[in-house]
Amino acid sequence: MNTFVTGRRLARELGEWRSSAPAYRSLADRIRVLLMDGRLASGARLPAERELSTALDLSRTTVAAAYSKLREDGYLASVRGSGSTLVLPGRERGEHATHQGLALDFTKATAPAYPGMAAAFAAAAEEMPCHLGHDGFDMVGLPDLREAIAQSYNDRGLPTSADQIMVTIGAQHALNLVTRTLYSPGERILVEQPTYPHALDTFATVGARILAFPVRAEGGWDLPEALLQIRRAAPSMAFLMPDFHNPTGMSMSIHEREYLAAAAQREGTVLVADETTAFLDISRGELPPLACFSPNVVTLGSLGKIAWGGLRIGWIRGSREILARLLRNRPASDLGTPLFEQLVATSLVRELPLLRANRSADLRRGRDTLVGLLAEHLPQWTVNVPDGGVSLWINTETISTSALALAARAEGLGLVPGPRFGLDGAFERFLRLPFCYADEQMSEGVAILARLSSRVGSDPLRMPLQAVI
Ligand SMILES: Cc1ncc(COP(=O)(O)O)c(C=O)c1O
């Protein structure tokens, strides 16, 4: 199904699109960035030239020239009578899927597999024959794995039994299932600003109206704003990352956890706590999970960041009542989690303290290397050093990171520009840089950024900063 992008929506997504290039070219470039980083979908229909020229207060000739440039470069297809549709040319699609053409792909903030991974696969292969006598459709998870996950919560001070756990195909699948189950048409969803881009993608699939409240480098979670939004709009759910928030790497204090949990419980909003990043501690120490403060919390977990993204194992922890509802909704999207990966996951979850210690040492090295490289080559950028997570959330102060991402791509460096983490073009000056890559790769990446930053940064600012942190 083709989505239709209105002129007003495109104007919002474009944010600060002007650069020192001619207007038609800047506009075409920015639309291309939006397509490449997923803010506009391939197949989406752009507004008519007249509509966009009104929304942007531009001449129609400029918009027509921008569309014509996109068409010429293969990013726009026009069919008489049905408007202009965005297309991701084969070259770009191939790069996206296989990372070919990008010598350095910093679009993913995820580390290579835990060193014990191959052994866990080998052990699972030995165990697998015992499971071949059953049908193999597993909608809730293997008992041993659910038991091990429940135990990991008990170890963190959150009493949990195995029947409060559903194993899923990663946390992204878990979020989809939870959203389809908790959300009803017309309701709202509250998110942090910035937030995890694929959570926004999931909420878009149910047509949710999104409300946001800021998470700032100074001051943390804006509790009064969150309370205001919860009281005013009674969102059905709020999506939060309390531990090593992606992309900022920040963690909620105990006070923030207590406050948000109490406010949401009072107003009947379910808190969805995404703990995909919760095991990525470098120097913070343990904090109680958000679910310790209210029964009204559904927690998502994953082995993606701590063990390996390629394993595709995640889970949901919730009340038995919510789990029963999830189970009823699950067959519409999938018929269970693969058994082999669950066997691998069972041994990994049992070894979680070892995995955490191993990751922590690597992340510390990566973080300190990247912070050092930036201090040396890009000292004008503001970097808050996180005590966990896999990336730095950098305030470049002056640079349009959408333009930077486009220029970097031409040099073989993949980046996610700041606005991918915000609503309506916010965070144009921000950049997420992962520190889970090899030293030489980070060094090469920073050298490219330093070279490009003077070029991209020389563009005049035409609009005030929209970022909220
Ligand atoms: C906050 C957050 N949630 C969910 C996911 C997706 O996790 P999974 O790979 O388990 O689907 C990620 C992956 O980057 C993430 O950062």
Coordinates of C-alpha atoms and ligand atoms in Angstrom, one line a residue:
M1 CA 0.0 0.0 0.0
N2 CA 1.4 3.4 -1.0
T3 CA 1.3 6.0 1.8
F4 CA 0.5 9.6 0.8
V5 CA 2.7 12.3 2.3
T6 CA 1.0 15.6 2.7
G7 CA 2.8 18.9 2.1
R8 CA 2.6 19.8 5.7
R9 CA 4.0 16.5 6.9
L10 CA 6.9 16.7 4.3
A11 CA 7.6 20.3 5.4
R12 CA 7.8 19.1 9.0
E13 CA 10.1 16.1 8.2
L14 CA 12.3 18.3 6.0
G15 CA 13.2 20.5 9.0
E16 CA 16.2 22.7 8.1
W17 CA 16.6 21.6 4.5
R18 CA 18.4 24.5 3.0
S19 CA 22.1 24.4 2.4
S20 CA 24.5 26.6 0.5
A21 CA 23.6 24.7 -2.7
P22 CA 20.8 26.1 -4.9
A23 CA 17.4 25.6 -3.3
Y24 CA 16.1 23.0 -5.7
R25 CA 19.2 20.9 -5.1
S26 CA 19.1 21.2 -1.3
L27 CA 15.4 20.2 -1.4
A28 CA 16.1 17.2 -3.6
D29 CA 19.1 16.2 -1.4
R30 CA 17.1 16.4 1.8
I31 CA 14.2 14.3 0.4
R32 CA 16.8 11.7 -0.6
V33 CA 18.2 11.6 3.0
L34 CA 14.7 11.2 4.4
L35 CA 14.1 8.3 2.0
M36 CA 17.5 6.7 2.7
D37 CA 17.2 6.8 6.5
G38 CA 13.7 5.5 6.5
R39 CA 11.8 8.7 7.6
L40 CA 10.0 8.5 4.2
A41 CA 9.1 5.0 2.9
S42 CA 10.0 3.7 -0.5
G43 CA 6.6 3.8 -2.3
A44 CA 5.4 6.9 -0.5
R45 CA 3.6 9.4 -2.7
L46 CA 5.0 12.9 -2.5
P47 CA 2.6 15.9 -2.5
A48 CA 1.8 17.7 -5.7
E49 CA 4.3 20.4 -6.6
R50 CA 1.8 23.1 -5.9
E51 CA 0.9 21.8 -2.5
L52 CA 4.6 21.5 -1.4
S53 CA 5.4 24.9 -2.8
T54 CA 2.7 26.4 -0.6
A55 CA 3.8 24.4 2.5
L56 CA 7.4 25.5 2.0
D57 CA 6.6 29.0 0.8
L58 CA 8.7 28.4 -2.3
S59 CA 8.2 28.9 -6.0
R60 CA 6.6 26.0 -7.8
T61 CA 9.5 26.1 -10.3
T62 CA 11.9 25.3 -7.5
V63 CA 9.8 22.3 -6.3
A64 CA 9.4 21.1 -9.9
A65 CA 13.2 21.3 -10.4
A66 CA 13.8 19.4 -7.1
Y67 CA 11.4 16.6 -8.2
S68 CA 13.0 16.6 -11.6
K69 CA 16.4 16.1 -10.1
L70 CA 15.1 13.2 -7.9
R71 CA 13.6 11.7 -11.0
E72 CA 16.8 12.0 -12.9
D73 CA 18.8 10.3 -10.1
G74 CA 16.3 7.5 -9.9
Y75 CA 14.6 8.3 -6.6
L76 CA 11.3 9.4 -7.9
A77 CA 8.9 7.7 -10.3
S78 CA 6.1 9.6 -11.9
V79 CA 3.0 8.0 -13.3
R80 CA 0.6 10.2 -15.2
G81 CA -2.5 10.7 -13.1
S82 CA -1.1 9.1 -9.9
G83 CA 1.6 11.5 -8.8
S84 CA 5.2 11.0 -7.9
T85 CA 6.3 8.0 -5.8
L86 CA 9.6 7.6 -4.0
V87 CA 11.8 4.7 -5.0
L88 CA 14.9 3.3 -3.4
P89 CA 17.0 2.4 -6.4
G90 CA 18.5 -1.1 -6.5
R91 CA 22.0 0.2 -5.6
E92 CA 20.8 1.9 -2.4
R93 CA 18.6 -1.1 -1.5
G94 CA 21.5 -3.4 -1.9
E95 CA 23.7 -1.3 0.3
H96 CA 21.1 -1.1 2.9
A97 CA 20.6 -4.9 3.0
T98 CA 24.1 -6.1 2.8
H99 CA 26.2 -3.0 3.9
Q100 CA 28.1 -3.4 0.6
G101 CA 29.3 -0.1 -0.7
L102 CA 29.7 1.3 2.9
A103 CA 33.2 0.7 4.1
L104 CA 32.1 1.8 7.6
D105 CA 28.5 1.2 8.6
F106 CA 27.9 3.2 11.8
T107 CA 24.1 3.0 11.4
K108 CA 23.9 0.1 13.7
A109 CA 24.8 0.5 17.4
T110 CA 25.4 -3.2 18.1
A111 CA 28.5 -5.2 18.9
P112 CA 29.7 -8.4 17.3
A113 CA 28.7 -11.7 19.0
Y114 CA 29.8 -12.6 22.5
P115 CA 32.9 -14.8 22.3
G116 CA 31.1 -17.8 23.9
M117 CA 28.5 -17.8 21.2
A118 CA 29.9 -20.5 19.0
A119 CA 30.1 -22.9 22.0
A120 CA 26.5 -22.1 22.9
F121 CA 25.4 -23.0 19.3
A122 CA 27.4 -26.3 19.5
A123 CA 25.8 -27.3 22.8
A124 CA 22.4 -26.5 21.5
A125 CA 23.0 -28.7 18.5
E126 CA 23.6 -31.6 20.8
E127 CA 20.4 -31.0 22.8
M128 CA 18.2 -30.4 19.8
P129 CA 17.3 -34.0 19.0
C130 CA 15.3 -34.2 22.3
H131 CA 12.9 -31.6 20.9
L132 CA 12.2 -33.1 17.6
G133 CA 9.4 -35.4 18.8
H134 CA 7.1 -32.4 19.4
D135 CA 5.4 -30.1 16.8
G136 CA 7.9 -27.3 17.5
F137 CA 5.4 -24.4 17.5
D138 CA 6.3 -22.6 20.7
M139 CA 4.2 -19.5 21.4
V140 CA 5.3 -18.9 25.0
G141 CA 8.9 -20.1 25.2
L142 CA 10.7 -23.2 26.4
P143 CA 10.2 -23.8 30.2
D144 CA 13.9 -23.8 30.9
L145 CA 14.4 -20.5 29.1
R146 CA 11.5 -18.8 30.8
E147 CA 12.8 -20.1 34.1
A148 CA 16.2 -18.7 33.5
I149 CA 14.8 -15.3 32.4
A150 CA 12.6 -15.2 35.5
Q151 CA 15.6 -16.0 37.6
S152 CA 17.5 -13.1 36.1
Y153 CA 14.8 -10.7 37.3
N154 CA 14.8 -12.3 40.7
D155 CA 18.6 -11.7 40.8
R156 CA 17.9 -8.0 40.0
G157 CA 15.5 -7.7 42.9
L158 CA 12.2 -8.1 40.9
P159 CA 10.2 -11.2 42.0
T160 CA 9.2 -13.0 38.9
S161 CA 7.9 -16.4 38.0
A162 CA 8.3 -18.3 34.7
D163 CA 4.6 -17.9 33.9
Q164 CA 5.1 -14.1 33.7
I165 CA 7.5 -14.5 30.8
M166 CA 6.8 -14.9 27.0
V167 CA 9.8 -15.5 24.8
T168 CA 9.7 -13.6 21.5
I169 CA 11.7 -13.2 18.2
G170 CA 13.7 -10.2 19.6
A171 CA 12.5 -7.1 21.4
Q172 CA 11.2 -5.5 18.2
H173 CA 8.8 -8.4 17.7
A174 CA 7.9 -8.0 21.4
L175 CA 7.1 -4.3 21.0
N176 CA 5.0 -5.0 18.0
L177 CA 2.9 -7.6 19.8
V178 CA 2.6 -5.5 22.9
T179 CA 1.5 -2.4 20.8
R180 CA -1.1 -4.4 18.9
T181 CA -2.4 -5.8 22.2
L182 CA -2.5 -2.6 24.4
Y183 CA -3.3 0.0 21.8
S184 CA -6.8 0.8 20.5
P185 CA -7.5 3.1 17.6
G186 CA -7.8 6.8 18.5
E187 CA -5.6 6.4 21.6
R188 CA -2.2 8.1 22.1
I189 CA 1.2 6.8 22.9
L190 CA 3.7 8.7 25.0
V191 CA 7.4 8.5 24.1
E192 CA 10.7 10.0 25.2
Q193 CA 12.2 12.6 22.9
P194 CA 14.7 11.4 21.6
T195 CA 13.5 7.8 21.3
Y196 CA 14.3 4.5 19.5
P197 CA 13.4 5.0 15.8
H198 CA 11.9 1.6 15.2
A199 CA 9.6 2.1 18.2
L200 CA 8.2 5.1 16.3
D201 CA 7.9 2.9 13.2
T202 CA 5.9 0.3 15.1
F203 CA 3.6 3.0 16.5
A204 CA 3.1 4.3 13.0
T205 CA 1.8 0.9 11.8
V206 CA -1.2 1.1 14.2
G207 CA -1.7 4.8 13.3
A208 CA -1.1 6.0 16.9
R209 CA -1.0 9.6 17.7
I210 CA 2.4 10.3 19.4
L211 CA 3.0 12.5 22.4
A212 CA 6.6 13.2 23.6
F213 CA 8.4 14.5 26.6
P214 CA 12.1 15.4 26.7
V215 CA 15.1 13.5 28.0
R216 CA 17.9 16.0 28.4
A217 CA 21.6 15.6 28.9
E218 CA 21.2 18.1 31.8
G219 CA 18.2 17.3 34.0
G220 CA 17.3 13.8 32.7
W221 CA 13.7 12.8 32.2
D222 CA 11.4 15.9 32.2
L223 CA 9.0 14.6 34.9
P224 CA 6.6 17.6 35.0
E225 CA 6.2 17.5 31.3
A226 CA 5.6 13.7 31.3
L227 CA 3.0 14.1 34.1
L228 CA 1.3 16.9 32.2
Q229 CA 1.0 14.8 29.0
I230 CA -0.2 11.8 31.0
R231 CA -2.9 13.8 32.8
R232 CA -3.9 15.8 29.7
A233 CA -4.1 13.1 27.1
A234 CA -4.4 9.8 29.1
P235 CA -2.1 7.9 26.7
S236 CA -2.8 4.1 26.7
M237 CA 0.8 3.4 26.9
A238 CA 4.2 5.1 27.4
F239 CA 7.3 3.7 25.8
L240 CA 10.4 4.2 27.9
M241 CA 14.1 3.1 28.0
P242 CA 15.0 3.5 31.7
D243 CA 18.5 1.9 31.4
F244 CA 21.2 3.2 29.0
H245 CA 18.5 4.9 26.9
N246 CA 19.0 4.6 23.1
P247 CA 20.4 7.0 21.9
T248 CA 21.6 9.1 24.9
G249 CA 23.0 6.3 27.0
M250 CA 21.4 7.9 30.1
S251 CA 19.6 6.1 32.9
M252 CA 16.6 7.1 35.0
S253 CA 17.4 7.8 38.6
I254 CA 15.5 5.8 41.3
H255 CA 13.4 9.0 41.9
E256 CA 12.5 9.3 38.2
R257 CA 11.5 5.6 38.2
E258 CA 9.3 6.0 41.3
Y259 CA 7.7 9.2 40.0
L260 CA 6.8 7.9 36.6
A261 CA 5.6 4.6 37.8
A262 CA 3.3 6.3 40.4
A263 CA 2.0 8.8 37.9
A264 CA 1.2 6.2 35.2
Q265 CA -0.5 3.9 37.7
R266 CA -2.7 6.7 39.0
E267 CA -3.8 7.7 35.5
G268 CA -4.1 4.1 34.1
T269 CA -1.2 4.4 31.5
V270 CA 0.7 1.2 31.0
L271 CA 4.5 1.8 31.0
V272 CA 6.4 -0.3 28.4
A273 CA 9.9 -0.5 29.7
D274 CA 12.3 -1.5 26.9
E275 CA 15.3 -3.1 28.6
T276 CA 17.1 -4.1 25.4
T277 CA 20.1 -1.9 26.5
A278 CA 19.8 -2.6 30.3
F279 CA 22.7 -5.0 30.5
L280 CA 25.2 -2.6 28.8
D281 CA 26.6 -1.2 32.1
I282 CA 30.1 0.3 32.0
S283 CA 30.4 2.1 35.2
R284 CA 26.9 2.7 36.7
G285 CA 26.1 -0.3 38.8
E286 CA 22.7 -2.0 39.3
L287 CA 19.5 0.0 39.6
P288 CA 16.1 -1.6 40.3
P289 CA 14.1 -2.4 37.1
L290 CA 11.1 0.0 36.5
A291 CA 8.7 -2.8 37.2
C292 CA 9.8 -2.9 40.8
F293 CA 7.8 0.3 41.3
S294 CA 4.5 -0.6 39.8
P295 CA 2.6 -3.7 38.6
N296 CA 1.5 -1.5 35.7
V297 CA 4.7 -2.1 33.8
V298 CA 5.3 -4.4 30.8
T299 CA 9.0 -5.1 30.4
L300 CA 10.8 -6.0 27.1
G301 CA 14.1 -7.8 27.2
S302 CA 16.5 -9.0 24.5
L303 CA 19.8 -10.8 24.0
G304 CA 20.4 -8.7 20.9
K305 CA 22.9 -6.2 22.4
I306 CA 24.4 -8.3 25.2
A307 CA 24.9 -11.6 23.2
W308 CA 24.3 -11.1 19.5
G309 CA 21.6 -9.4 17.4
G310 CA 21.7 -12.4 15.0
L311 CA 20.2 -14.7 17.6
R312 CA 16.8 -12.9 17.5
I313 CA 15.7 -13.8 21.0
G314 CA 13.8 -11.4 23.2
W315 CA 11.0 -11.6 25.8
I316 CA 8.2 -9.9 27.5
R317 CA 7.7 -9.8 31.3
G318 CA 4.2 -8.9 32.4
S319 CA 1.2 -9.9 34.5
R320 CA -0.4 -13.2 33.8
E321 CA -3.5 -11.4 32.6
I322 CA -1.5 -9.3 30.0
L323 CA 0.4 -12.4 28.9
A324 CA -2.9 -14.2 28.2
R325 CA -3.9 -11.3 26.0
L326 CA -0.6 -11.3 24.2
L327 CA -0.9 -15.0 23.6
R328 CA -4.4 -14.6 22.0
N329 CA -3.0 -11.9 19.6
R330 CA 0.3 -13.6 18.7
P331 CA -0.9 -16.0 15.9
A332 CA -1.8 -13.1 13.7
S333 CA 1.9 -12.2 13.3
D334 CA 3.8 -15.4 13.9
L335 CA 3.5 -19.0 15.2
G336 CA 6.2 -19.1 17.8
T337 CA 9.9 -18.6 18.5
P338 CA 12.4 -21.1 16.9
L339 CA 13.5 -23.8 19.3
F340 CA 17.1 -24.0 18.3
E341 CA 17.7 -20.3 19.1
Q342 CA 15.9 -20.8 22.4
L343 CA 18.3 -23.5 23.4
V344 CA 21.2 -21.3 22.6
A345 CA 19.6 -18.5 24.6
T346 CA 18.9 -20.7 27.7
S347 CA 22.6 -21.3 28.2
L348 CA 23.4 -17.6 27.6
V349 CA 20.8 -16.3 30.0
R350 CA 22.2 -18.6 32.7
E351 CA 25.6 -17.1 32.1
L352 CA 24.4 -13.5 32.1
P353 CA 26.8 -12.2 34.7
L354 CA 29.7 -13.5 32.6
L355 CA 28.3 -11.9 29.4
R356 CA 27.8 -8.6 31.2
A357 CA 31.3 -8.5 32.5
N358 CA 32.7 -9.3 29.1
R359 CA 30.7 -6.6 27.3
S360 CA 31.4 -4.1 30.0
A361 CA 35.1 -4.3 29.4
D362 CA 34.8 -4.0 25.6
L363 CA 32.3 -1.1 25.9
R364 CA 34.6 0.8 28.3
R365 CA 37.5 0.5 25.8
G366 CA 35.3 1.6 22.9
R367 CA 33.7 4.5 24.7
D368 CA 37.0 5.9 25.9
T369 CA 38.6 5.5 22.5
L370 CA 35.8 7.3 20.7
V371 CA 35.6 10.1 23.4
G372 CA 39.4 10.6 23.0
L373 CA 39.2 10.7 19.2
L374 CA 36.4 13.2 19.2
A375 CA 38.2 15.4 21.8
E376 CA 41.2 15.4 19.6
H377 CA 39.6 15.9 16.1
L378 CA 36.3 17.5 16.8
P379 CA 36.7 19.4 20.1
Q380 CA 33.9 21.8 19.2
W381 CA 31.3 19.0 19.5
T382 CA 29.6 18.5 22.9
V383 CA 29.9 14.9 24.1
N384 CA 28.3 13.7 27.3
V385 CA 30.1 10.6 28.4
P386 CA 27.5 7.9 29.2
D387 CA 28.1 5.3 31.9
G388 CA 26.7 2.5 29.7
G389 CA 25.1 1.7 26.3
V390 CA 26.8 1.4 23.0
S391 CA 26.8 4.9 21.6
L392 CA 27.5 8.6 22.2
W393 CA 24.7 11.2 21.6
I394 CA 26.6 14.2 20.3
N395 CA 25.5 17.7 20.0
T396 CA 27.5 19.1 17.0
E397 CA 26.1 22.5 17.9
T398 CA 26.1 23.8 14.3
I399 CA 26.0 21.0 11.8
S400 CA 23.0 19.7 9.9
T401 CA 23.5 15.9 10.6
S402 CA 21.1 15.0 7.7
A403 CA 23.5 16.8 5.4
L404 CA 26.5 15.3 7.1
A405 CA 25.0 11.8 6.7
L406 CA 24.5 12.4 3.0
A407 CA 28.1 13.6 2.5
A408 CA 29.5 10.8 4.7
R409 CA 27.6 8.2 2.6
A410 CA 29.4 9.4 -0.5
E411 CA 32.7 8.6 1.4
G412 CA 31.5 5.1 2.4
L413 CA 30.5 6.0 6.0
G414 CA 27.0 5.2 7.1
L415 CA 25.5 7.4 9.8
V416 CA 22.0 7.9 11.3
P417 CA 21.2 11.6 11.4
G418 CA 19.7 13.0 14.7
P419 CA 16.2 13.6 13.4
R420 CA 15.7 9.8 13.0
F421 CA 15.4 9.7 16.8
G422 CA 13.0 12.6 17.2
L423 CA 9.6 13.8 16.0
D424 CA 9.0 16.5 13.4
G425 CA 12.6 17.1 12.4
A426 CA 14.0 17.6 16.0
F427 CA 17.7 16.9 16.8
E428 CA 19.0 18.1 13.4
R429 CA 22.2 19.1 15.2
F430 CA 22.6 15.8 16.9
L431 CA 24.4 12.6 15.9
R432 CA 24.5 9.1 17.4
L433 CA 27.9 7.5 17.1
P434 CA 28.3 3.9 18.2
F435 CA 31.5 3.0 20.1
C436 CA 31.2 -0.8 19.6
Y437 CA 33.5 -0.9 16.5
A438 CA 37.2 -1.7 16.3
D439 CA 39.6 1.2 17.2
E440 CA 40.8 1.5 13.6
Q441 CA 37.3 1.8 12.3
M442 CA 36.3 4.5 14.8
S443 CA 39.5 6.3 14.1
E444 CA 38.8 6.2 10.3
G445 CA 35.2 7.3 10.9
V446 CA 36.2 10.3 13.0
A447 CA 38.8 11.3 10.4
I448 CA 36.0 11.4 7.8
L449 CA 33.7 13.3 10.1
A450 CA 36.4 15.9 10.9
R451 CA 37.1 16.4 7.2
L452 CA 33.4 16.7 6.4
S453 CA 32.3 18.8 9.3
S454 CA 34.1 21.9 8.1
R455 CA 32.4 21.6 4.7
V456 CA 28.9 20.7 5.9
G457 CA 29.1 23.1 8.9
S458 CA 29.8 26.1 6.8
D459 CA 26.2 26.1 5.6
P460 CA 24.3 29.1 7.1
L461 CA 21.6 28.3 9.7
R462 CA 18.3 29.4 8.2
M463 CA 16.0 28.3 11.0
P464 CA 16.3 28.3 14.8
L465 CA 17.4 25.1 16.5
Q466 CA 14.4 22.7 16.9
A467 CA 16.2 20.2 19.2
V468 CA 14.9 19.9 22.7
I469 CA 18.1 18.8 24.4
Ligands
LIG1 C1 15.9 0.2 22.5 C2 15.8 -0.9 21.6 N1 14.8 -1.7 21.5 C3 14.7 -2.8 20.7 C4 15.7 -3.1 19.9 C5 15.5 -4.3 18.9 O1 16.0 -5.4 19.6 P1 16.0 -6.8 19.0 O2 17.2 -6.9 18.1 O3 16.0 -7.8 20.2 O4 14.7 -7.0 18.2 C6 16.9 -2.3 19.9 C7 17.9 -2.7 18.9 O5 18.8 -1.8 18.6 C8 16.9 -1.2 20.7 O6 18.0 -0.5 20.8

